[in-house]
mmCIF file of C-alpha atoms in Angstrom:
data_model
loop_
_atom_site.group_PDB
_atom_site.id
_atom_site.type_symbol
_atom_site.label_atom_id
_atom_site.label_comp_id
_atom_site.label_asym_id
_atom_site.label_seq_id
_atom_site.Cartn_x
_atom_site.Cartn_y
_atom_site.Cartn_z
ATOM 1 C CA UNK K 1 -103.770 -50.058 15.871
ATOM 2 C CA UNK K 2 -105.927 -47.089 15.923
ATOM 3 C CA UNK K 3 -104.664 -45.659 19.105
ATOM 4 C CA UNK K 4 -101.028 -46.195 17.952
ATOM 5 C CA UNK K 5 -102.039 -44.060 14.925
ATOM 6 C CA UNK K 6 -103.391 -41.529 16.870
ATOM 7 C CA UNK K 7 -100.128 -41.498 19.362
ATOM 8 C CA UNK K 8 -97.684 -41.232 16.598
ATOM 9 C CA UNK K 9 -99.778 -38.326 15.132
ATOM 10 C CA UNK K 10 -99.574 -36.547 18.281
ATOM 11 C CA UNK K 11 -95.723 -37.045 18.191
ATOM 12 C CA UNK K 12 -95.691 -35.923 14.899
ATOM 13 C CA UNK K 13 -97.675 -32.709 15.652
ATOM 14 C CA UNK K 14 -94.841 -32.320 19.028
ATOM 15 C CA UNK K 15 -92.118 -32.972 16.279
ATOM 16 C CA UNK K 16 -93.702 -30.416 13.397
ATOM 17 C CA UNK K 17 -94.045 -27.603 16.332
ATOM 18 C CA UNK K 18 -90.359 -28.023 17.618
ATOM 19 C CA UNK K 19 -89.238 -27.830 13.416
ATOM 20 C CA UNK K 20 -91.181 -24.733 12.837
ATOM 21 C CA UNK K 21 -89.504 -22.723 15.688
ATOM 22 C CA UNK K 22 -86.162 -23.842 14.840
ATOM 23 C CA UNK K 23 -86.592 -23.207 10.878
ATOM 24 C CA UNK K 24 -87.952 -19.332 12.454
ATOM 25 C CA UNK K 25 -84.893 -18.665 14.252
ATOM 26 C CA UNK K 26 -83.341 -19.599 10.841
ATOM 27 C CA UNK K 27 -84.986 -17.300 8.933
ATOM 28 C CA UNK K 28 -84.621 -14.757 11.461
ATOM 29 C CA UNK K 29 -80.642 -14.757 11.395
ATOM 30 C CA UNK K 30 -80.759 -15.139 7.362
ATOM 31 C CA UNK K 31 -82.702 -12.059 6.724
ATOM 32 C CA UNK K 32 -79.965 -9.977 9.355
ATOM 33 C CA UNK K 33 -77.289 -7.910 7.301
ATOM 34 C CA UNK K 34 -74.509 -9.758 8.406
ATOM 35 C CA UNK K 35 -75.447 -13.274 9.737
ATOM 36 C CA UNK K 36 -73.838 -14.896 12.199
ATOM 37 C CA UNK K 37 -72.318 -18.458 10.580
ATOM 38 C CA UNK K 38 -71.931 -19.918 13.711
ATOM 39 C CA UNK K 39 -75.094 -19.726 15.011
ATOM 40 C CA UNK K 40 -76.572 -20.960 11.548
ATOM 41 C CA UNK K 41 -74.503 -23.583 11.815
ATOM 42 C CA UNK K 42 -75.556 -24.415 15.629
ATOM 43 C CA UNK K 43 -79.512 -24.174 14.101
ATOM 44 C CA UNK K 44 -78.629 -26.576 11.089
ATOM 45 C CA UNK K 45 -77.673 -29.224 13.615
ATOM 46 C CA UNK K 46 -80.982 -28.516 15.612
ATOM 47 C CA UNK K 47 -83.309 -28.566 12.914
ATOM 48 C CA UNK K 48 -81.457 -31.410 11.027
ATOM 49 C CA UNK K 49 -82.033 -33.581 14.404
ATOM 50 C CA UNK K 50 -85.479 -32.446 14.672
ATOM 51 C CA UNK K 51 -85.803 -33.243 11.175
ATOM 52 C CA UNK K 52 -85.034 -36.946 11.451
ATOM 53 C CA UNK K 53 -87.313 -37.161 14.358
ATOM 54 C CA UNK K 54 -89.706 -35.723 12.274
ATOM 55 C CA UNK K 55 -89.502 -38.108 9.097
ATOM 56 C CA UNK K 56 -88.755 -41.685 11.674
ATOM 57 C CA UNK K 57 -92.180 -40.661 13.196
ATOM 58 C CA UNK K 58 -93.603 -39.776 9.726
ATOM 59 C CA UNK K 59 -92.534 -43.263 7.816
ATOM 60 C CA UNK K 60 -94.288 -45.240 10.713
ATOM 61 C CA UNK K 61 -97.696 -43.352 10.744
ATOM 62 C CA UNK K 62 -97.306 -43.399 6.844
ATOM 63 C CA UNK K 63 -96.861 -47.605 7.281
ATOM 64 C CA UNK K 64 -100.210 -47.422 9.659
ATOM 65 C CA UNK K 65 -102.360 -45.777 7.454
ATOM 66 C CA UNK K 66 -101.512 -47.939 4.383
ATOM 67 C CA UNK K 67 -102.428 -50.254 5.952
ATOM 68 C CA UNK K 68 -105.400 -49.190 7.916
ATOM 69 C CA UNK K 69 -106.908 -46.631 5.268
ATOM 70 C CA UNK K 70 -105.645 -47.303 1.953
ATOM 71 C CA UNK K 71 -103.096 -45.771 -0.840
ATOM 72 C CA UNK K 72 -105.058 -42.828 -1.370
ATOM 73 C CA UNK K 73 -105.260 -41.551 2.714
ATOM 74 C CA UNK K 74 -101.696 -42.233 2.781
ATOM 75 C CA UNK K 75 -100.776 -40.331 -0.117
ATOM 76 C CA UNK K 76 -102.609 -37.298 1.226
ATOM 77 C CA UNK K 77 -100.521 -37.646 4.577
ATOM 78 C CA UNK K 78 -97.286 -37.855 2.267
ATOM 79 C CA UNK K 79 -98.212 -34.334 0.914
ATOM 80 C CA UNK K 80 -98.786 -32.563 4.020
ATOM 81 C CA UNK K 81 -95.697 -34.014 5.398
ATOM 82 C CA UNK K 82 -93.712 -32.710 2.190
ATOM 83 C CA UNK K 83 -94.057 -29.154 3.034
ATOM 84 C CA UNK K 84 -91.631 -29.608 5.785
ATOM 85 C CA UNK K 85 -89.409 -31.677 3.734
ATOM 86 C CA UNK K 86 -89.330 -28.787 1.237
ATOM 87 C CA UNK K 87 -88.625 -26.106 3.834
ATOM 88 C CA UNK K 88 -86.119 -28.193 5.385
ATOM 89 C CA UNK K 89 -84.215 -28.923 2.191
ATOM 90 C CA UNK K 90 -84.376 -24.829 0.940
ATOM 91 C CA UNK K 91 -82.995 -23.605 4.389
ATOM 92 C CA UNK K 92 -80.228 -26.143 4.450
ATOM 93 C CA UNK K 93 -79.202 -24.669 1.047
ATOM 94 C CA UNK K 94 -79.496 -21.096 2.039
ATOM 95 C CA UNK K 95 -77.124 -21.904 5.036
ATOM 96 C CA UNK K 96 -74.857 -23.642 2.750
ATOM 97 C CA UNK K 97 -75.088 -20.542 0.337
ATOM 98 C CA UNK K 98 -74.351 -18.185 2.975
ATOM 99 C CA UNK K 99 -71.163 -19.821 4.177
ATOM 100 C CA UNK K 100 -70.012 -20.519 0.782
ATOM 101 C CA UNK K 101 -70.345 -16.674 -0.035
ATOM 102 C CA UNK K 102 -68.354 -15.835 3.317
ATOM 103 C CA UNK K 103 -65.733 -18.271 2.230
ATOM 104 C CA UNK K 104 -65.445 -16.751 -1.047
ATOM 105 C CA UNK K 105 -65.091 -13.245 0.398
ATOM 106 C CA UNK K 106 -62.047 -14.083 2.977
ATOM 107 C CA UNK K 107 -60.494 -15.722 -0.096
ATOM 108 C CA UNK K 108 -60.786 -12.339 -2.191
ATOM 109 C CA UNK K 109 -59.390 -10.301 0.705
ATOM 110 C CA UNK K 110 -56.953 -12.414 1.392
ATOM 111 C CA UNK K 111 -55.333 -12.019 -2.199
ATOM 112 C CA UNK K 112 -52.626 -9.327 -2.863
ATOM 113 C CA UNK K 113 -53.715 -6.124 -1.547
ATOM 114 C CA UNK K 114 -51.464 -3.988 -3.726
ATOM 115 C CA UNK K 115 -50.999 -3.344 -7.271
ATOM 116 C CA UNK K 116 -48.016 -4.634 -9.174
ATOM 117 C CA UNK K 117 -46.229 -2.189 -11.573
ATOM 118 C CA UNK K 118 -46.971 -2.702 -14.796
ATOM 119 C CA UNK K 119 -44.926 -4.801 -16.867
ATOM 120 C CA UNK K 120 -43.816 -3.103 -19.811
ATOM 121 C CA UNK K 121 -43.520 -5.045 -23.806
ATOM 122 C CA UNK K 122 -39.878 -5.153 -24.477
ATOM 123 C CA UNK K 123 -39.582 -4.492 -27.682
ATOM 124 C CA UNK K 124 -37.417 -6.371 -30.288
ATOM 125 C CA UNK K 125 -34.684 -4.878 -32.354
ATOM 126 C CA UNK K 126 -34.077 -7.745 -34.562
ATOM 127 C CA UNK K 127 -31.216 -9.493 -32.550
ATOM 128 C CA UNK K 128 -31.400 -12.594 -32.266
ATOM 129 C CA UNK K 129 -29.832 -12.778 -28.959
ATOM 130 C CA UNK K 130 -32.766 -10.451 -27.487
ATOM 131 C CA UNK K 131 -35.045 -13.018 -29.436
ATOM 132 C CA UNK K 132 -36.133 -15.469 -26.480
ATOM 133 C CA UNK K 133 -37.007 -12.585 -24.310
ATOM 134 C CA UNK K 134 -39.353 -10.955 -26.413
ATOM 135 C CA UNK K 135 -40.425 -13.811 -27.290
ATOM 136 C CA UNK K 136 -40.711 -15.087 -23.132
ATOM 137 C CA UNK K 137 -43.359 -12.106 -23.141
ATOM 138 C CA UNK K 138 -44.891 -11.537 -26.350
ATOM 139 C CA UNK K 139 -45.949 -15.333 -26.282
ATOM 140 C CA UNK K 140 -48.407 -14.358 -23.530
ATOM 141 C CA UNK K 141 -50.291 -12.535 -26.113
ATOM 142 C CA UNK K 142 -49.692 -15.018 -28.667
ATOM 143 C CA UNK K 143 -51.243 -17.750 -26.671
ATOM 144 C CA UNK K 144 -54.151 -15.769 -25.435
ATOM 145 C CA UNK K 145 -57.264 -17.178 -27.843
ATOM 146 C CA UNK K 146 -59.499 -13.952 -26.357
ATOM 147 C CA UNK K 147 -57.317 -11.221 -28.456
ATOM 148 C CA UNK K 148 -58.640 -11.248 -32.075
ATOM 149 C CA UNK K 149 -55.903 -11.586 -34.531
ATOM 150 C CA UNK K 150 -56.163 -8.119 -35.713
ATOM 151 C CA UNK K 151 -55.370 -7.018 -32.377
ATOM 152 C CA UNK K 152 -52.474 -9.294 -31.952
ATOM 153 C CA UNK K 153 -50.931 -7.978 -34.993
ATOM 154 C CA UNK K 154 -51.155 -4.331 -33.580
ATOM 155 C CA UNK K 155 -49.383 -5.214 -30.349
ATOM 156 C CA UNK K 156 -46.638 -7.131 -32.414
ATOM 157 C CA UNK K 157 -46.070 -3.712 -34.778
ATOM 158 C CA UNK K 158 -45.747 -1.856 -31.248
ATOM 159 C CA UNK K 159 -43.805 -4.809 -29.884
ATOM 160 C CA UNK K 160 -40.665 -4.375 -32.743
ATOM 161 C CA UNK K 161 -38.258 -1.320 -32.973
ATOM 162 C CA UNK K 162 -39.080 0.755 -35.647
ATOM 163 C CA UNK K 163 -36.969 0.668 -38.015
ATOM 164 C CA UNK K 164 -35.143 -2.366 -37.190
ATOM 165 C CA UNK K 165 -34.760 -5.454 -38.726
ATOM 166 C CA UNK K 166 -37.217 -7.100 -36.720
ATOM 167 C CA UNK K 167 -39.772 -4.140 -37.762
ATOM 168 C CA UNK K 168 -38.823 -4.756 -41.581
ATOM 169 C CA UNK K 169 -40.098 -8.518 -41.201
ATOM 170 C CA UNK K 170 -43.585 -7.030 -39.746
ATOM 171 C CA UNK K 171 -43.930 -4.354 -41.681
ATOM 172 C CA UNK K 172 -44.000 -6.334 -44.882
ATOM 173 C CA UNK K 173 -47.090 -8.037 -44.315
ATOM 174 C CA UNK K 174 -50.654 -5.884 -44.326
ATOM 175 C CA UNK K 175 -52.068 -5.152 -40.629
ATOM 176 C CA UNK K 176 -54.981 -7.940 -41.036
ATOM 177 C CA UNK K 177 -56.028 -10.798 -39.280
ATOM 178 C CA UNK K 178 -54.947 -13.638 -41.663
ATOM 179 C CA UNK K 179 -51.689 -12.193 -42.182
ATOM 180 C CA UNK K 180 -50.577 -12.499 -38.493
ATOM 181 C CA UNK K 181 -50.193 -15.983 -37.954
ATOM 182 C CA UNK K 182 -47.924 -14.566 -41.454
ATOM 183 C CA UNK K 183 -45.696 -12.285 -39.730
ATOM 184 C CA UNK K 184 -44.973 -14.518 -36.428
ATOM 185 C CA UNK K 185 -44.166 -17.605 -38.662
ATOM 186 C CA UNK K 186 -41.557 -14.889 -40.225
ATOM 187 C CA UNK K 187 -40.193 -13.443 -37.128
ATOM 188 C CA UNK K 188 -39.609 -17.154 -35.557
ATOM 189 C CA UNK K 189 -38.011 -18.204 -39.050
ATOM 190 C CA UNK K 190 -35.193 -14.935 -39.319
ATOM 191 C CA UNK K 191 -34.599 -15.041 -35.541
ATOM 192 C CA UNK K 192 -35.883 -17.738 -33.537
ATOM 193 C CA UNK K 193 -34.852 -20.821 -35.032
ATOM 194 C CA UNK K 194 -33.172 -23.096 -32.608
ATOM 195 C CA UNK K 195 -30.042 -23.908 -34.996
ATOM 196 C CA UNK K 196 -30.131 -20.365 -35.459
ATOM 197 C CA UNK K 197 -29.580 -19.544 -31.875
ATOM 198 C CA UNK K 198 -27.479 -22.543 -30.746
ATOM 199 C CA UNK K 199 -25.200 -21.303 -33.343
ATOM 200 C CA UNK K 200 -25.073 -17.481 -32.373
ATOM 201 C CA UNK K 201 -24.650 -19.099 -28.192
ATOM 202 C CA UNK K 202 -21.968 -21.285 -29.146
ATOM 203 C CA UNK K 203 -20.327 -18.907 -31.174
ATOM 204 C CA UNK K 204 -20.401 -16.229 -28.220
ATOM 205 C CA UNK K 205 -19.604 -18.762 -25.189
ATOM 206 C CA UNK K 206 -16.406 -19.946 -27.488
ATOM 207 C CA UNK K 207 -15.270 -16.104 -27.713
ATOM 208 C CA UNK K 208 -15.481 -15.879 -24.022
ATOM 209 C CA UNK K 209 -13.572 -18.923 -23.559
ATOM 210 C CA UNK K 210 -10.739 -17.452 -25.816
ATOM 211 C CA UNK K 211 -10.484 -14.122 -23.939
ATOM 212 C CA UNK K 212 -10.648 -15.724 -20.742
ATOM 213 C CA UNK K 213 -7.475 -18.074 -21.684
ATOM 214 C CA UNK K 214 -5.941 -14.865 -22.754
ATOM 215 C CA UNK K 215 -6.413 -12.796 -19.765
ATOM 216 C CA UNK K 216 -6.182 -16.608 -17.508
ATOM 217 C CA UNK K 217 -8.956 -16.232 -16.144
ATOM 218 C CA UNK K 218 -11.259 -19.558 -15.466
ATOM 219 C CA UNK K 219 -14.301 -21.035 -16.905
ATOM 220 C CA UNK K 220 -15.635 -20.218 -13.924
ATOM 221 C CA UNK K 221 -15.387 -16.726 -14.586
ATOM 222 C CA UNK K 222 -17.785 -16.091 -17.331
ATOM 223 C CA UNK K 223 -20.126 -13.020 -17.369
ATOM 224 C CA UNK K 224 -23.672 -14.144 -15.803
ATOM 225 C CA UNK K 225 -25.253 -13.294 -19.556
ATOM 226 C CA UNK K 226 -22.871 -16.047 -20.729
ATOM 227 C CA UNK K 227 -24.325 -18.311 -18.185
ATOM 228 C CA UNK K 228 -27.692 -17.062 -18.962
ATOM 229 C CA UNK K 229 -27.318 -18.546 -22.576
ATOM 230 C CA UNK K 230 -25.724 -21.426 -22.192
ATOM 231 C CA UNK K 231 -28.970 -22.418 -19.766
ATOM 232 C CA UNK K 232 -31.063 -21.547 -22.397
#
């Protein structure tokens, strides 16, 4: 029993040697400035076989010496074994790590490389035909729960024509942060009702219709904003 002890610890001491020079070549291609991934990943698969070698051979002499020596020898072996367990563990990760990173830097330059032109805030004039596009954009500011309510109320006064109608509605509340949930509930109720702009669509489709069966031309002939508005 003895002697088997004493084999095993040799093959652990063969196993613990071939570990340490793989987890140094590791080490040695982390610590370059660029890394090379594959050859991490060729080292992981190394040390991760030398690894199980490593803990097989160290469950068996841990199994001996409970039984040959007691709790308390066996518990000591268990903590010089967990040093390699440790540094096994913390350079798996740092591969991981590394390809993760790379990963995440192909996405990044693989997104747009140009710069979109800026999309400009149409403003509304208080039609209530133009309502659903300004609205289309202005929601996206709306909606966003980052922009304070003060700020949202500046971007709505910039977001009306002055002097319009639609400006008039704004206008009458006080720039402040309670009174812009206020001043949208106002704007949707003068121009964005849905009876409101049914109506106003219906109303403007059935004038087409009526020139078009004066001039006889076909339903199939109505301007593209027509179409636009029936859709909506």
């Amino acid at each position: 029993m003895i002697m088997d002890l004493t084999l095993l610890k040799t093959q652990r001491k063969s196993f613990r040697t071939s570990f340490t020079v793989c987890a140094k070549k590791i080490e040695d291609e982390l610590i370059k400035e660029a890394p090379g991934l594959k050859q991490l990943s060729i080292l992981k698969s190394q040390i991760s076989y030398k690894f199980a070698g490593l803990e097989t051979c160290q469950a068996e002499i841990t199994k001996l010496i409970l039984k040959t020596e007691g709790a308390e020898q066996a518990y000591e072996d268990f903590l010089s074994a967990e040093k390699y367990r440790d540094n096994y563990i913390e350079l798996c990760s740092q591969i991981e790590r590394m390809c993760l990173k790379d990963s995440s830097t192909k996405d990044f330059s693989e997104k747009r490389k140009f710069k979109l032109p800026k999309i400009e805030l149409k403003k509304f004039d208080g039609d209530v035909k133009n309502y659903l596009t300004f609205w289309s954009q202005f929601r996206k500011i709306h909606e966003d729960s980052s922009i304070p309510n003060e700020d949202k109320f500046q971007y709505l006064l910039q977001a009306v024509v002055p002097k319009s109608k639609a400006a008039r509605v704004v206008e009458s509340f006080p720039a402040t942060a309670d009174n812009y949930p206020k001043a949208i509930s106002q704007l949707q109720e003068h121009f964005g009702r849905n009876d409101l702009l049914v109506q106003i669509y219906v109303r403007d489709l059935l004038s087409m219709v009526m020139k078009n069966a004066a001039t006889g031309r076909s339903k199939t002939d109505l301007p593209a904003s027509g179409e636009s508005r029936i859709r909506v």
